[in-house]
Short mmCIF file of C-alpha atoms in Angstrom, two decimals:
data_model
loop_
_atom_site.label_atom_id
_atom_site.label_comp_id
_atom_site.label_asym_id
_atom_site.label_seq_id
_atom_site.Cartn_x
_atom_site.Cartn_y
_atom_site.Cartn_z
CA MET A 1 4.94 252.89 261.77
CA GLN A 2 5.18 252.41 258.04
CA VAL A 3 2.40 253.83 255.90
CA GLU A 4 1.30 252.43 252.54
CA LYS A 5 -1.47 253.25 250.09
CA VAL A 6 -4.25 250.67 250.07
CA ARG A 7 -4.57 248.79 246.78
CA PHE A 8 -7.39 246.77 245.20
CA ARG A 9 -5.62 243.57 246.24
CA SER A 10 -5.29 244.62 249.91
CA SER A 11 -7.43 241.76 251.22
CA ASP A 12 -5.97 242.14 254.72
CA VAL A 13 -7.20 245.76 254.91
CA LYS A 14 -10.54 244.71 253.43
CA SER A 15 -10.86 242.08 256.15
CA ILE A 16 -10.31 244.64 258.94
CA TYR A 17 -12.76 247.02 257.21
CA PHE A 18 -15.52 244.40 256.95
CA ASP A 19 -14.87 243.26 260.51
CA SER A 20 -14.94 246.80 261.94
CA PHE A 21 -17.93 248.45 260.25
CA PRO A 22 -21.52 247.26 259.85
CA LYS A 23 -22.74 246.81 256.29
CA ASN A 24 -25.05 249.87 256.43
CA GLU A 25 -22.06 252.13 257.23
CA ARG A 26 -19.62 250.77 254.63
CA MET A 27 -18.77 252.09 251.19
CA PRO A 28 -17.89 249.58 248.45
CA PHE A 29 -14.21 248.71 248.96
CA PRO A 30 -13.28 249.02 245.24
CA MET A 31 -14.87 252.50 245.19
CA MET A 32 -12.75 253.55 248.18
CA VAL A 33 -9.57 252.40 246.46
CA ALA A 34 -10.59 254.18 243.24
CA MET A 35 -11.48 257.39 245.13
CA SER A 36 -8.08 257.33 246.85
CA LYS A 37 -6.48 257.98 243.46
CA LEU A 38 -7.95 261.51 243.62
CA TRP A 39 -5.91 264.38 245.05
CA ASN A 40 -8.27 264.89 247.99
CA THR A 41 -8.70 261.32 249.29
CA ASP A 42 -6.28 259.07 251.17
CA PHE A 43 -6.73 255.36 251.88
CA LEU A 44 -3.71 254.36 253.96
CA SER A 45 -2.65 251.21 255.77
CA PHE A 46 -0.33 251.25 258.79
CA TYR A 47 2.26 248.58 259.57
CA ASP A 48 4.45 247.74 262.54
CA GLY A 49 7.24 245.96 260.71
CA ASP A 50 5.42 243.59 258.37
CA LYS A 51 2.33 243.36 260.60
CA LEU A 52 -0.76 245.27 259.41
CA CYS A 53 -2.13 247.26 262.35
CA GLY A 54 -4.96 249.24 260.80
CA PHE A 55 -6.06 251.75 258.20
CA VAL A 56 -7.62 255.15 257.65
CA TYR A 57 -9.81 256.45 254.81
CA LEU A 58 -10.13 260.22 254.73
CA ALA A 59 -10.93 263.18 252.53
CA HIS A 60 -9.39 266.63 252.78
CA ASN A 61 -9.39 270.13 251.36
CA ARG A 62 -7.48 273.31 252.25
CA LYS A 63 -9.02 273.59 255.74
CA ILE A 64 -10.63 270.28 256.72
CA VAL A 65 -9.73 266.61 257.01
CA PHE A 66 -12.73 264.29 257.39
CA VAL A 67 -11.82 260.84 258.67
CA MET A 68 -14.55 258.58 257.29
CA PHE A 69 -13.12 255.25 258.40
CA LEU A 70 -10.40 254.38 260.89
CA ALA A 71 -9.90 250.88 262.25
CA VAL A 72 -7.29 248.80 264.03
CA ASP A 73 -7.07 245.03 263.68
CA LYS A 74 -9.26 243.63 266.48
CA THR A 75 -6.37 241.48 267.80
CA LEU A 76 -4.20 244.61 268.21
CA ARG A 77 -6.64 247.02 269.88
CA SER A 78 -5.67 248.74 273.15
CA LYS A 79 -1.97 248.50 272.24
CA GLY A 80 -1.47 252.12 271.12
CA TYR A 81 -1.87 251.59 267.37
CA GLY A 82 -5.05 253.69 267.08
CA SER A 83 -3.34 256.58 268.88
CA ALA A 84 -0.31 256.19 266.60
CA ILE A 85 -2.55 256.35 263.51
CA LEU A 86 -4.24 259.51 264.84
CA LYS A 87 -0.79 261.03 265.47
CA GLU A 88 0.23 260.22 261.87
CA ILE A 89 -2.89 262.01 260.59
CA GLN A 90 -2.13 264.98 262.84
CA ASN A 91 1.46 265.10 261.58
CA LYS A 92 0.37 264.92 257.93
CA TYR A 93 -2.26 267.68 258.35
CA PRO A 94 -1.03 269.87 261.23
CA ASN A 95 -2.90 273.03 260.21
CA LYS A 96 -6.26 271.53 259.29
CA LYS A 97 -9.37 270.82 261.34
CA ILE A 98 -9.65 267.06 261.69
CA ILE A 99 -13.27 265.90 261.90
CA ILE A 100 -14.47 262.41 262.76
CA SER A 101 -18.03 261.13 263.06
CA ILE A 102 -18.75 258.38 265.58
CA GLU A 103 -21.80 256.45 266.69
CA PRO A 104 -23.66 258.47 269.32
CA CYS A 105 -23.41 257.31 272.92
CA ASP A 106 -27.15 256.76 273.21
CA ASN A 107 -27.90 254.97 276.48
CA ASN A 108 -30.44 252.80 274.65
CA ALA A 109 -27.84 251.48 272.18
CA PRO A 110 -27.20 247.75 272.60
CA ASP A 111 -23.44 248.34 272.25
CA ILE A 112 -23.22 251.42 274.49
CA GLU A 113 -20.00 250.19 276.19
CA ILE A 114 -18.17 249.92 272.85
CA ARG A 115 -19.46 253.34 271.75
CA THR A 116 -18.41 254.92 275.04
CA ARG A 117 -14.93 253.33 274.84
CA ARG A 118 -14.55 254.59 271.26
CA LYS A 119 -15.56 258.13 272.18
CA ASP A 120 -13.27 258.12 275.25
CA PHE A 121 -10.40 256.97 273.00
CA TYR A 122 -10.84 259.99 270.72
CA LEU A 123 -11.26 262.40 273.64
CA ARG A 124 -8.01 261.06 275.19
CA ASN A 125 -6.30 261.72 271.84
CA GLY A 126 -7.16 265.43 271.71
CA TYR A 127 -10.58 265.40 270.07
CA LYS A 128 -13.49 267.28 271.56
CA GLU A 129 -17.24 267.23 271.28
CA THR A 130 -18.79 269.73 268.90
CA GLY A 131 -22.40 269.38 270.01
CA TYR A 132 -23.36 268.50 266.42
CA MET A 133 -24.82 265.42 264.78
CA ILE A 134 -24.75 264.35 261.14
CA LYS A 135 -26.97 262.06 259.10
CA LEU A 136 -25.12 260.69 256.12
CA ALA A 137 -26.39 257.80 253.96
CA GLY A 138 -29.15 257.20 256.49
CA VAL A 139 -26.75 256.81 259.45
CA VAL A 140 -26.80 259.27 262.37
CA GLN A 141 -23.46 260.01 264.01
CA GLU A 142 -21.92 262.49 266.43
CA ILE A 143 -19.28 264.92 265.13
CA ILE A 144 -16.02 265.36 267.05
CA ILE A 145 -13.06 267.56 266.11
CA CYS A 146 -9.37 268.21 266.68
CA ASN A 147 -7.45 271.39 265.71
CA GLY A 148 -10.12 274.04 265.90
CA GLU A 149 -13.79 274.82 266.22
CA PHE A 150 -16.51 273.10 264.23
CA ASP A 151 -18.21 275.26 261.59
CA LYS A 152 -21.42 273.74 260.20
CA LYS A 153 -21.45 275.84 257.01
CA GLN A 154 -17.79 275.09 256.31
CA PHE A 155 -18.40 271.34 256.76
CA ARG A 156 -21.47 271.37 254.48
CA ALA A 157 -19.41 273.23 251.85
CA PHE A 158 -16.70 270.57 252.24
CA PHE A 159 -19.23 267.84 251.39
CA ALA A 160 -20.68 269.77 248.46
CA LEU A 161 -17.23 270.30 246.95
CA TYR A 162 -15.94 266.79 247.71
CA SER A 163 -19.00 265.09 246.20
CA ASN A 164 -19.53 267.49 243.30
CA GLY A 165 -22.86 268.44 244.85
CA THR A 166 -24.17 264.90 245.29
CA MET A 167 -23.89 264.74 249.10
CA TRP A 168 -25.92 267.04 251.32
CA PRO A 169 -25.80 265.54 254.79
CA ARG A 170 -28.16 266.78 257.45
CA ILE A 171 -26.15 268.46 260.24
CA TRP A 172 -27.79 269.75 263.42
CA LYS A 173 -27.03 270.82 266.96
CA LYS A 174 -27.93 267.98 269.30
CA GLN A 175 -30.35 268.53 272.12
CA ASN A 176 -29.05 268.26 275.66
CA ASN A 177 -30.95 265.63 277.60
#
């Protein structure tokens, strides 16, 4: 897979982004591109030849990588591209905890099958449940991790540093039903 930085004019990436995430979970696309110019943020697109497969938007520091958005073109899902993107992230950050937040697999969710498939995909690719939830920008998600154990204080500190103290997500241990 070839990897390229996402640019303002990357309308193909923008299309996948808008198709993959509901409006209440999205950041403004121009802001994401601008933020990716910083040392601690990557906005990368992945190609198989000249065909765009998907993208990842992530932030990182010395110990943690937080994948905020990862998506594969809907016409290419279940063909190994998502796993290949996760492997690229793992290769780029082999000694860091890689954290992803996903929609919780709440049995009352109208799209429970999609949520369960998504979670199973990450679990098959080496991620594990942490038992923690996060509420960020009004959206509740489950936290999963690869390469280590989840540390709530360390993750809160990551947000404080990354956002210059403007983001203080609520993080809590979920209750077992």
